[in-house]
Coordinates of C-alpha atoms and ligand atoms in Angstrom, one line a residue:
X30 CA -32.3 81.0 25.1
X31 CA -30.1 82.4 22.6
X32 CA -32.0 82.6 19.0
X33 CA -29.7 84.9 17.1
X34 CA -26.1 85.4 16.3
X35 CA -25.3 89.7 15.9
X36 CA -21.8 89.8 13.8
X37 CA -19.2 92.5 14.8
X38 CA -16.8 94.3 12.2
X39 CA -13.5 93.4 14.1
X40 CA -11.6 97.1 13.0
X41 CA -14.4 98.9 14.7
X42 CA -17.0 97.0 16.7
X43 CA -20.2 98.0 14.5
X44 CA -22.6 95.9 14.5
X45 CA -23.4 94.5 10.6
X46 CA -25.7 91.7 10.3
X47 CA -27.2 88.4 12.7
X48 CA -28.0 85.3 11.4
X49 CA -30.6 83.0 13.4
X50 CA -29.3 79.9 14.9
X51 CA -30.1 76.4 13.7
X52 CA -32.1 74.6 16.9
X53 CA -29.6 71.6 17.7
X54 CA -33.3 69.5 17.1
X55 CA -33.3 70.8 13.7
X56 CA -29.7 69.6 12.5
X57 CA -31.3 65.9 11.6
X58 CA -33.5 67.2 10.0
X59 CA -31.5 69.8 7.7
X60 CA -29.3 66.2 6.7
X61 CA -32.6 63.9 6.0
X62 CA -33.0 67.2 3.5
X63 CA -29.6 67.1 1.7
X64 CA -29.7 63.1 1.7
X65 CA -33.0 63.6 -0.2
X66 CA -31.6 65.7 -2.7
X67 CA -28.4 63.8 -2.9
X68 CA -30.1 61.1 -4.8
X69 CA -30.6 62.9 -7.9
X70 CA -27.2 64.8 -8.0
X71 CA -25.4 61.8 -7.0
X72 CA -26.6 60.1 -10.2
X73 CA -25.5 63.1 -12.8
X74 CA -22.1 62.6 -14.2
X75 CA -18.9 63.7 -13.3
X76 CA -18.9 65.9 -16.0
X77 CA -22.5 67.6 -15.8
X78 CA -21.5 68.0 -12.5
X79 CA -18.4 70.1 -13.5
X80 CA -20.7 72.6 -15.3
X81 CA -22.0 73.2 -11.8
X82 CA -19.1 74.5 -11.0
X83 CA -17.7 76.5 -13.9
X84 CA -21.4 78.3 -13.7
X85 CA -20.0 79.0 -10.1
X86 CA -17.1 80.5 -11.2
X87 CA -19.2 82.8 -13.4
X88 CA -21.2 83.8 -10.5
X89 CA -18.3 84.3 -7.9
X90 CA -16.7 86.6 -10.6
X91 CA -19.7 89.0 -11.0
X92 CA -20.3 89.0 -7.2
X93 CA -16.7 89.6 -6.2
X94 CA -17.2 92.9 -4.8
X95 CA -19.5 91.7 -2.3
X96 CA -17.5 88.8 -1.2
X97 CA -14.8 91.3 -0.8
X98 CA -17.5 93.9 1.2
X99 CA -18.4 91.0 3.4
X100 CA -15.0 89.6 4.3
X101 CA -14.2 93.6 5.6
X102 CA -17.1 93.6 7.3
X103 CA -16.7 90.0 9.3
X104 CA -12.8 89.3 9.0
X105 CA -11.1 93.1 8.6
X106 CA -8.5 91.8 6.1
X107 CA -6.9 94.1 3.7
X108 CA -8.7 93.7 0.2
X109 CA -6.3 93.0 -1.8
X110 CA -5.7 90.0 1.0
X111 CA -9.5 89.0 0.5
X112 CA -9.1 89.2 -3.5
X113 CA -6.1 87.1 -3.7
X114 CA -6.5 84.5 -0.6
X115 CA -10.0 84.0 -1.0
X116 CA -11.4 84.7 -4.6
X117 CA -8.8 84.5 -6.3
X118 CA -7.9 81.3 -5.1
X119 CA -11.6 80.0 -5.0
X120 CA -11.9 80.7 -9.0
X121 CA -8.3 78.1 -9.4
X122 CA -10.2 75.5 -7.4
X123 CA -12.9 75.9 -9.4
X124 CA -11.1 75.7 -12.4
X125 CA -8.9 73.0 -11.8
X126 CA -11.6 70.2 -10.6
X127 CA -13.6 71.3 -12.6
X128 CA -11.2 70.8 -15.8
X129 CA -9.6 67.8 -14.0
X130 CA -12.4 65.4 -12.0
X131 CA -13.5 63.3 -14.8
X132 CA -10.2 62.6 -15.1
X133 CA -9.4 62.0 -11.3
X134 CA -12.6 60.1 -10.7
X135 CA -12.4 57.8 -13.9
X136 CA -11.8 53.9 -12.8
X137 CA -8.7 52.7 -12.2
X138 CA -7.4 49.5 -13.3
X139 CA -5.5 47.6 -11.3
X140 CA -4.0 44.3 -12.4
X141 CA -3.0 41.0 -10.0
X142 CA 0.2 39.7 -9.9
X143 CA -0.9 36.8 -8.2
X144 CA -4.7 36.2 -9.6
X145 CA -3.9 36.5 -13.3
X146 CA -6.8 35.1 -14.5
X147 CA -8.8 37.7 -13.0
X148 CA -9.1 41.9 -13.5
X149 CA -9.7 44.9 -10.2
X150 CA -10.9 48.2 -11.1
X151 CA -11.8 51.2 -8.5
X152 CA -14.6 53.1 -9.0
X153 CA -15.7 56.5 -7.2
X154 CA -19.1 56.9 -5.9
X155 CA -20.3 59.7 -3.9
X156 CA -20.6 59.1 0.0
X157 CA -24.0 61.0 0.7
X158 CA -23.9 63.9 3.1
X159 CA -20.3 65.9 3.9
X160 CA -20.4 67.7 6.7
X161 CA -18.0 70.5 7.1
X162 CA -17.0 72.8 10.0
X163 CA -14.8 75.4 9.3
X164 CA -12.8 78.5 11.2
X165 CA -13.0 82.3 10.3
X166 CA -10.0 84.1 9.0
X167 CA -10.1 81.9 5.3
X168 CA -14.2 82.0 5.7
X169 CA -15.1 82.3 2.1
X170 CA -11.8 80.0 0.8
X171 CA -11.7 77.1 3.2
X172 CA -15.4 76.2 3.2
X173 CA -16.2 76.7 -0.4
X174 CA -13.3 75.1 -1.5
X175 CA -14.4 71.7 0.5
X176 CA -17.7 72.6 -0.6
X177 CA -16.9 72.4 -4.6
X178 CA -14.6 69.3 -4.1
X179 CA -17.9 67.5 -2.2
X180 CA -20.6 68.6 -4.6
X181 CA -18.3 67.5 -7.7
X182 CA -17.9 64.2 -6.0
X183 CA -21.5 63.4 -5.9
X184 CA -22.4 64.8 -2.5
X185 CA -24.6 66.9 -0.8
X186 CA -23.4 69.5 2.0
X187 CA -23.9 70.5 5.3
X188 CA -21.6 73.4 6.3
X189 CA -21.4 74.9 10.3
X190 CA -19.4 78.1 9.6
X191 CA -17.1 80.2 12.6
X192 CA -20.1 82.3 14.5
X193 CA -17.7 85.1 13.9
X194 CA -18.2 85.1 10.2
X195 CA -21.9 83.6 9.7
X196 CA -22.6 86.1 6.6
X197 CA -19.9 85.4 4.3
X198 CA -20.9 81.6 4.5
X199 CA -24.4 82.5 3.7
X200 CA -23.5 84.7 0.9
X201 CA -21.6 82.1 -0.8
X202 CA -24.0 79.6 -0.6
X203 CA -26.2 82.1 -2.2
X204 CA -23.5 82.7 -4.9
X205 CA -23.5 78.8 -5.2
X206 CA -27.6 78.8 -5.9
X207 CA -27.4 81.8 -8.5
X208 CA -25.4 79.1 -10.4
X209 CA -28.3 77.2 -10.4
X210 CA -27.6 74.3 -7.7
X211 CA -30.8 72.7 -5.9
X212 CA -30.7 74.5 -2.5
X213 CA -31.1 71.2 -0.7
X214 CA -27.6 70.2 -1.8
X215 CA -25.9 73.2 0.3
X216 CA -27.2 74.0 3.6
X217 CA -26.0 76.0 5.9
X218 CA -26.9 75.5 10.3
X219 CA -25.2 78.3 12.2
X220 CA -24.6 78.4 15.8
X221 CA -21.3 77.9 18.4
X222 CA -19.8 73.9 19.0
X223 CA -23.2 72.4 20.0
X224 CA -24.7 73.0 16.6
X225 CA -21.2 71.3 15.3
X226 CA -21.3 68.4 17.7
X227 CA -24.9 67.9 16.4
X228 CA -24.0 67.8 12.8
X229 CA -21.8 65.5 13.3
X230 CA -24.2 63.5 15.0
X231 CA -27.1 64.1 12.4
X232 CA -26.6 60.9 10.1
X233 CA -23.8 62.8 7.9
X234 CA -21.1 60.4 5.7
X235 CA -17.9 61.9 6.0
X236 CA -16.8 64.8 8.1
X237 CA -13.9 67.8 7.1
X238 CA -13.2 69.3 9.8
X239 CA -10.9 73.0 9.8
X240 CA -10.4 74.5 13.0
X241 CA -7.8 74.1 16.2
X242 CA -6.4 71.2 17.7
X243 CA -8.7 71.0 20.7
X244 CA -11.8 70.8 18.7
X245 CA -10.0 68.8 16.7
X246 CA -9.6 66.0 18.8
X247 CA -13.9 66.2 19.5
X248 CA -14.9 66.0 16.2
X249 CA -12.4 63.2 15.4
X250 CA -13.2 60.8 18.6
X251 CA -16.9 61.9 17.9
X252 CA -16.4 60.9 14.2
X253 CA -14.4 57.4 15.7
X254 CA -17.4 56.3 17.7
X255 CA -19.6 56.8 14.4
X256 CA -17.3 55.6 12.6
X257 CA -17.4 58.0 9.5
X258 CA -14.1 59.0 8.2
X259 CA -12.9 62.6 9.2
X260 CA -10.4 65.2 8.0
X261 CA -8.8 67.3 10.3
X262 CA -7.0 70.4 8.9
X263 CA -5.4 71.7 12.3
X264 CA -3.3 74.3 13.4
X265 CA 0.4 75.0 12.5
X266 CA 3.4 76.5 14.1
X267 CA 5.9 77.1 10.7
X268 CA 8.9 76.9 11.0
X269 CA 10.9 79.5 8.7
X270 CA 15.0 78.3 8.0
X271 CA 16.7 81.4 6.8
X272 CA 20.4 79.4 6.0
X273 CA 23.9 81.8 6.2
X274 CA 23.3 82.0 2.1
X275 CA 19.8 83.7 1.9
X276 CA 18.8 86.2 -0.1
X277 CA 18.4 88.8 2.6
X278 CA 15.7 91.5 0.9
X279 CA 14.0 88.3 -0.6
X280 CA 14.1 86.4 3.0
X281 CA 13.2 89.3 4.9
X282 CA 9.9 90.3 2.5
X283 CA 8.8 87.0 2.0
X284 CA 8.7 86.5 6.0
X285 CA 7.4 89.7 6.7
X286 CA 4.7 88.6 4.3
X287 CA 4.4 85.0 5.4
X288 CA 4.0 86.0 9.6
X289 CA 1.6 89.1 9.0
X290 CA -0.7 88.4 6.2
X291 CA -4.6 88.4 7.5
X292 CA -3.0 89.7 10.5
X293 CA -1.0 86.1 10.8
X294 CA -4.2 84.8 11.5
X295 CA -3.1 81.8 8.9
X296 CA -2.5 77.5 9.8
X297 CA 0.6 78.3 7.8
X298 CA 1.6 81.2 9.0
X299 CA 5.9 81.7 9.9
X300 CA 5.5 81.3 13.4
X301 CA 9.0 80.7 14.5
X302 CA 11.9 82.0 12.7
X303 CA 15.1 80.2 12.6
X304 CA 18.2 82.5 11.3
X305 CA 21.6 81.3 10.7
X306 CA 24.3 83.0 13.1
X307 CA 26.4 83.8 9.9
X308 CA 23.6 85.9 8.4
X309 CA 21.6 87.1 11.7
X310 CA 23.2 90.7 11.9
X311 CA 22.1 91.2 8.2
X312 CA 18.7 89.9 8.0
X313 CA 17.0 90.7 11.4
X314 CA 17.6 94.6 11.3
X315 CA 16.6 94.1 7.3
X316 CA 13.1 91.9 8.2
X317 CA 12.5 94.8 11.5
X318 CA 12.6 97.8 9.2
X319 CA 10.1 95.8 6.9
X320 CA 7.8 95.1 9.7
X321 CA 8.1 98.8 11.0
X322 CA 7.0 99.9 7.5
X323 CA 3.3 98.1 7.7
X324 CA 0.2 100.1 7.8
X325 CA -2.8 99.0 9.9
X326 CA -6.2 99.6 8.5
X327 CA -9.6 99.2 8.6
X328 CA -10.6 97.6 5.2
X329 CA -14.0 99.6 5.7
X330 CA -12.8 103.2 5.4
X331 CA -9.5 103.0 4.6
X332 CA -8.3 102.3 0.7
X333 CA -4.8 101.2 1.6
X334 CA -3.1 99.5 4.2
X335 CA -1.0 96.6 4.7
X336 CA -2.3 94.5 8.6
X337 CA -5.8 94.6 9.8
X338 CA -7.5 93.6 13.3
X339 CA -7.3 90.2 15.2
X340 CA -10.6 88.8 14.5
X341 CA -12.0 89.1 18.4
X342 CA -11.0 90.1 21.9
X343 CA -9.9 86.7 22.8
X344 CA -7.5 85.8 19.7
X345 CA -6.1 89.5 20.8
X346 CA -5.7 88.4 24.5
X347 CA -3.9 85.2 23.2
X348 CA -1.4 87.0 21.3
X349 CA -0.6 89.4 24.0
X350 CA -0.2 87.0 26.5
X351 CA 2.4 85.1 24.6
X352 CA 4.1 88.4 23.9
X353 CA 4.5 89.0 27.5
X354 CA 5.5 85.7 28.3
X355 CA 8.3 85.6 26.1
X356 CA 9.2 89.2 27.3
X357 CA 9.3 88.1 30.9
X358 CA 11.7 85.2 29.6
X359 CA 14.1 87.7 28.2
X360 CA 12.6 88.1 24.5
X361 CA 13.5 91.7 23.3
X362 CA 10.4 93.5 21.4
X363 CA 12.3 95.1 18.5
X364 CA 9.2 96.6 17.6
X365 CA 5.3 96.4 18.2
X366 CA 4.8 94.2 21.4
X367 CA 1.4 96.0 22.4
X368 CA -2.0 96.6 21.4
X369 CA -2.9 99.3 18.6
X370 CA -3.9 102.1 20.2
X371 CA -7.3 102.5 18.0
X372 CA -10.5 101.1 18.1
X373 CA -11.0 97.7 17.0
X374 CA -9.0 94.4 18.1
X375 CA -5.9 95.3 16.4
X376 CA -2.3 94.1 17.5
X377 CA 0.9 95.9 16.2
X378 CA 3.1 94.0 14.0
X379 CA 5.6 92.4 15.9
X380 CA 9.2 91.1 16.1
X381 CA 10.5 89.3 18.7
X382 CA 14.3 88.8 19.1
X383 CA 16.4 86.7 21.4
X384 CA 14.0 84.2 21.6
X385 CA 14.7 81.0 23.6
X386 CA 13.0 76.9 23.6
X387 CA 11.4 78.1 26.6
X388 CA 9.3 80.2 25.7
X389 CA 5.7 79.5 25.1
X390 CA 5.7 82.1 21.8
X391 CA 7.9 79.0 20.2
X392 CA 5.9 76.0 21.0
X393 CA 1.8 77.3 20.9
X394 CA 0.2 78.4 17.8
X395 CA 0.1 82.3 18.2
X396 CA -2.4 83.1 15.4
X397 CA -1.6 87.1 15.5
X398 CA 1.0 89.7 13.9
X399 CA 4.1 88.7 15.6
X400 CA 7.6 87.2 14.5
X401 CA 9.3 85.5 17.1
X402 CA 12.9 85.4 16.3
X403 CA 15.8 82.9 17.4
X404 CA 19.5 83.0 16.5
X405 CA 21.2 79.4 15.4
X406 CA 24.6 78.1 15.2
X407 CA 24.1 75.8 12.6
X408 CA 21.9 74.1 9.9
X409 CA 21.9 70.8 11.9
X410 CA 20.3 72.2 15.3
X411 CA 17.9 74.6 13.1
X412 CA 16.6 70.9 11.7
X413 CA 16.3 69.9 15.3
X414 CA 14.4 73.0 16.3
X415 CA 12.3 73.1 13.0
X416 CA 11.0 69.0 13.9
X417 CA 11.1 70.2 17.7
X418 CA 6.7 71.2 17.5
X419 CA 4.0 68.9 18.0
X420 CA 2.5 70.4 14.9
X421 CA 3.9 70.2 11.3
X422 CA 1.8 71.7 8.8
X423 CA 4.1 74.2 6.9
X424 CA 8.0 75.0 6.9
X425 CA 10.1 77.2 4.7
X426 CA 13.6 77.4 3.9
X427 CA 15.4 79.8 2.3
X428 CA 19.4 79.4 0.4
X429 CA 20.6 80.4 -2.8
X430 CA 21.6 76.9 -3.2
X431 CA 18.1 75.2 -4.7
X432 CA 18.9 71.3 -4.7
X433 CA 20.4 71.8 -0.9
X434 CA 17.4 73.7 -0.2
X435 CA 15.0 70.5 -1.3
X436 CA 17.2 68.1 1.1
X437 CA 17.0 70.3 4.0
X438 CA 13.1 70.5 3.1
X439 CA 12.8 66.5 2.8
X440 CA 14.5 66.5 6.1
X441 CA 11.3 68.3 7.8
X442 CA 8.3 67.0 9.5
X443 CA 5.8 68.9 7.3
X444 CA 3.1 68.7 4.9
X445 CA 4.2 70.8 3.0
X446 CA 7.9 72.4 2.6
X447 CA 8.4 75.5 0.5
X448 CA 12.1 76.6 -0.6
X449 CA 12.4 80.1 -0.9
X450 CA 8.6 81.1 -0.4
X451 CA 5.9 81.3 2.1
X452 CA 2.0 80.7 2.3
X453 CA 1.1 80.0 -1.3
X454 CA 0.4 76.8 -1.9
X455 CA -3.2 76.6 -0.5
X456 CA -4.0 78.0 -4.0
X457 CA -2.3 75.3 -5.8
X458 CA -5.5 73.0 -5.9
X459 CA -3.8 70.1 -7.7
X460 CA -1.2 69.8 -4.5
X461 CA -1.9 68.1 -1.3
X462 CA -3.1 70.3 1.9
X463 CA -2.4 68.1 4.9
X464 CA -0.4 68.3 8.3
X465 CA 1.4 65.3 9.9
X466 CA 1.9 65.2 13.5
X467 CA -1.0 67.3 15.3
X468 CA -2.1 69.0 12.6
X469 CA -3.9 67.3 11.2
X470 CA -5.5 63.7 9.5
X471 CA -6.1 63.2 5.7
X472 CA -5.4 65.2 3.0
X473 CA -7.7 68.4 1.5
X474 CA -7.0 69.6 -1.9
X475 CA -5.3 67.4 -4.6
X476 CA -6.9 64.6 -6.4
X477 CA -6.2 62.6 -3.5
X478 CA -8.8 65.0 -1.4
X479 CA -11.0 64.9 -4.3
X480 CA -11.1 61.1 -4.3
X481 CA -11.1 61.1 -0.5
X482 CA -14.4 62.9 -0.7
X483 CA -16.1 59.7 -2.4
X484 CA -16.1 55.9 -1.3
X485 CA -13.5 54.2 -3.4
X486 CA -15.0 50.7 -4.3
X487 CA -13.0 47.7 -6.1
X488 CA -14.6 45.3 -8.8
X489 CA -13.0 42.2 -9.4
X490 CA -14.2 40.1 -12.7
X491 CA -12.9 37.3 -14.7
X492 CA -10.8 36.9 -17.3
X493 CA -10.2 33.6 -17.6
X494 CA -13.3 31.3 -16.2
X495 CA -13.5 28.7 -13.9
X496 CA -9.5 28.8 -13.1
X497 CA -10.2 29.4 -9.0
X498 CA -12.7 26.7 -9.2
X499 CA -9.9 24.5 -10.6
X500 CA -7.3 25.0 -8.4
X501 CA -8.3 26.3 -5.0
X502 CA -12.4 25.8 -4.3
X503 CA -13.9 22.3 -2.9
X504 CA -13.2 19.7 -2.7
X505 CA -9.5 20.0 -1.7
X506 CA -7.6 17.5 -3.1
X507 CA -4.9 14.9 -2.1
X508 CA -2.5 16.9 -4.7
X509 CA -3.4 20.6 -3.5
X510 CA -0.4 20.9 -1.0
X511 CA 2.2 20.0 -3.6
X512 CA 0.6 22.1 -6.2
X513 CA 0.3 25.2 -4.0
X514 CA 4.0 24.8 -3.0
X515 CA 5.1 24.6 -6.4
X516 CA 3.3 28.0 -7.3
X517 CA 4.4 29.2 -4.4
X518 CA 8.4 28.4 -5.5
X519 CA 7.8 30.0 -8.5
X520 CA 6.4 32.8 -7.4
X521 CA 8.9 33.8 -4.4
X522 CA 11.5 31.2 -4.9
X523 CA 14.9 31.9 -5.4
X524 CA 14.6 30.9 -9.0
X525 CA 12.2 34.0 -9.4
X526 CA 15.4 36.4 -8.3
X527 CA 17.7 34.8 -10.4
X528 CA 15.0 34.8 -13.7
X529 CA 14.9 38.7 -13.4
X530 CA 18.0 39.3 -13.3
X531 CA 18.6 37.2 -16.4
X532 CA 16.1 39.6 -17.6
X533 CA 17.4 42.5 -16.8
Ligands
NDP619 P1 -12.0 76.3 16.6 O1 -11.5 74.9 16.7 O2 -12.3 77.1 17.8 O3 -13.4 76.2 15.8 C1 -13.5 75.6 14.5 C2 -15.0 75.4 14.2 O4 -15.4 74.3 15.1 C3 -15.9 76.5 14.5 O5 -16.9 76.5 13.5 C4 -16.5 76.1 15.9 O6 -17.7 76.7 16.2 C5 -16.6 74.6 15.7 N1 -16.7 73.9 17.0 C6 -16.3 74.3 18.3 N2 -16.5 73.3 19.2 C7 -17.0 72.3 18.5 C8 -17.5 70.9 18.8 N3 -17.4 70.5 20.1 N4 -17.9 70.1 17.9 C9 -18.0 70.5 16.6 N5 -17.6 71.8 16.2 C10 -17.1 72.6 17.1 O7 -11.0 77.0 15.6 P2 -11.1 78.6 15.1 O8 -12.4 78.9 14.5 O9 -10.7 79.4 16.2 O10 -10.0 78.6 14.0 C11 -8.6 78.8 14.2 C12 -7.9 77.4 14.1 O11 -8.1 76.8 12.9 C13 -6.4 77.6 14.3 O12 -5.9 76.6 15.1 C14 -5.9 77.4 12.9 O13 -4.5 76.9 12.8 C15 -6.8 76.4 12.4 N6 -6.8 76.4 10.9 C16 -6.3 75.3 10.2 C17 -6.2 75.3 8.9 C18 -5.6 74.1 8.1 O14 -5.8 74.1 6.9 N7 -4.9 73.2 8.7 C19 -6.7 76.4 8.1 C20 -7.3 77.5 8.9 C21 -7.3 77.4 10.2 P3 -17.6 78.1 17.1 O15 -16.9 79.1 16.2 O16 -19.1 78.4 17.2 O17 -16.9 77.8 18.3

């Protein structure tokens, strides 16, 4: 039986660390720990809490180096990709919950229109245990992010990181105990799915879930028969609208960026590129010469460089499969289309012209370097073909014309639309991360994540005592009917309409 993990650098193969895998009979186990420890932590407040975290941010600042060492090592990304996608972004999570929770997690008040006499409130408590599975090409930014938003909330963790990036999860839980949390409260099992499928079925309270759609669909029906609320962050096929009045240099760099940063190995990643016939002969040969420019590298031994590897063999074999399907469909490679020829799982940065509905490059997640391309008559059929996917996590659009921009956005099935940008809204904490259609159920990021993370409970008090037991408890009386009608004309009769409008 398998007891170990070894960890390959994906540029060149070398072997640079194993981690031991949890026993599946162990998972309980590692839960009844972090319930234990939740007790205490679950009864600090919001704001000692917060501290926590801001110690963190400390912490991941003197150790930044390593994070960036480690995410070379595991993931191959350029470092200046690592810094700003992973740290950088990290540090403004930090920051922002931790400036903002008390605020989000205060009670709300809500008032009745129809009890009067009475007063709601919601109040956040912690849920217990979060349970969190996450991918590996964000695999220092997606977990930790989830894993600040649950601790602040109140909760313990249990993460299951990618088996391709094991070390970088266990280094930042490390980071997270120099800051001085109770290592109970953030555990980490490793192993492949089983070790997932058993942390889901360990006693947790709430599952996030990061990964592709097929898993997706397990760990939500697993999480349905438990019934313990799951969010699903899935996988994404952007669209990318470039209308006839697009900047072309700005277009063309901000897609180049958007389809081949981390080696497009992103959920919001331009993965189908929709150019308006008017501007097509401009801005294709413009994005090509861009793409052509990119340096490959291996973030280990080489200080610059713009694309690193695919993460393993089989994300290579994906991407080169769809390549050649497209290409057997009539797609014309305007440049990459093949392997690197160099050690490590690399893929050259690709464009892919004359690209057709067909093709399976336009309708499955690719996860690799390439920019499939396709030419449109008009801003009415590149709608269509932008709301054509099952999946709808990102789109972009990009005009001079900034209010016409917003209405084409509105008019997209997509968590999030940018105008005239690409990718960078995962490190707006305070915005809402969330796919509609396949990619995804409820929302990480945002206060709304942050107040997903707890269990939202309502108190209802009195105001005014006695009134229900006055008009509606036992006994009912030979008046009620006649009384209850007459509230009810008041309260939705036509008299009502007419009152407000003498109001104004
Ligand atoms: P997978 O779905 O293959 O794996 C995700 C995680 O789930 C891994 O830790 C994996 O473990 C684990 N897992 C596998 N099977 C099970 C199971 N039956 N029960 C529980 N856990 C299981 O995704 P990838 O790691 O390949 O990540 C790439 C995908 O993630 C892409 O589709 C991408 O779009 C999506 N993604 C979405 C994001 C979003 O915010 N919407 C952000 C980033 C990525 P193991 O690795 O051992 O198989």
């Amino acid at each position: 039986m398998q007891t170990h993990i070894d960890v390959h650098c994906p540029a060149n193969g070398e072997l640079v660390g194993s981690v031991s895998i949890t026993p599946v009979a162990e998972v309980r186990g590692v839960v009844e720990r972090a319930r234990a420890a939740q007790q205490a932590w679950g009864k600090k407040s919001v704001a000692e809490r917060a501290e926590l975290l801001r110690r963190v941010r400390v912490c991941v600042l003197a150790r930044q180096a390593e994070i960036l060492d480690c995410l070379a090592q595991q993931n191959g990304k350029p470092r200046t990709e690592a810094l700003m996608h992973e740290v950088f972004s990290h540090l403004e999570l930090l920051t922002y919950f931790s400036d903002e929770a008390e605020h989000i997690l205060e009670p709300s008040p809500i008032t009745s229109r129809l009890l009067v006499h009475r007063q709601s409130y919601v109040h956040y408590r912690p849920r217990g245990v979060v349970g969190l599975i996450s991918p590996w090409n964000f695999p220092f930014a997606i977990p930790f992010g989830a894993v600040a938003m649950a601790l602040l909330a109140g909760n313990a963790v249990v993460l299951k990181p990618s088996e391709f990036t094991p070390l970088v999860a266990d280094l930042g839980r490390a980071i997270y105990l120099d800051a001085g949390l109770d290592p109970d409260l953030l555990q980490i099992v490793h192993g492949y799915g089983d070790v997932g499928a058993a942390l889901i079925d360990a006693g947790i309270d709430m599952m996030e879930f990061t990964g592709s759609v097929a898993t997706g669909r397990k760990v939500a029906a697993m999480c349905g028969e438990r019934l313990i609320p799951c969010v699903t962050e899935l996988g994404g096929k952007a669209p990318a609208l470039v209308l006839a009045d697009a900047n072309v240099e700005h277009a063309a760099q901000a897609v180049t960026w958007g389809g081949l940063a981390n080696a497009g190995q992103v959920c919001a990643s331009v993965e189908r590129l929709l150019v308006h016939d008017a501007i097509y002969d401009a801005f294709v040969p413009k994005l090509v010469e861009k793409v052509k420019a990119l340096r490959l590298g291996d973030a280990m031994k080489d200080a610059e460089f713009d694309v690193g590897p695919l993460v393993n063999e089989r994300q290579r074999e994906i991407v080169e499969r769809l390549v050649n399907d497209a290409v057997a469909k009539g797609a014309v490679v305007a440049c990459g289309g093949r392997r690197a020829e160099r050690p490590g799982f690399f893929f050259e940065p690709t464009v892919l012209t004359g690209c057709t509905e067909d093709m399976a490059i336009f309708t499955s997640e690719t996860f690799g370097p390439v920019i499939p391309v396709m030419r449109m008559k008009d801003e009415e059929s590149m709608i269509t073909e932008a709301n054509r996917s099952h999946l709808g996590l990102l789109a972009y659009v990009f005009t001079r014309r900034r209010e016409h921009g917003r209405q084409l956005a509105e008019r997209i099935r997509a968590g999030t639309v940018m105008v005239n940008d690409v990718l960078a809204t995962h490190a707006m904490a305070e915005t809402p991360w969330a796919g509609v259609k396949n990619s995804g159920i409820g929302v990480a990021h945002s206060a709304d994540g942050l107040r997903h993370m707890c269990e939202a409970r309502h108190v209802n008090h009195d105001l005014v005592p006695w009134f229900s037991r006055e008009l509606w408890w036992y006994p009912y009386r030979a008046g009620s009917i006649a009384h209850l009608q007459r509230a009810m004309g008041g309260l939705y009769g036509r008299g009502v309409d007419r009152l407000k409008r003498l109001i104004g």
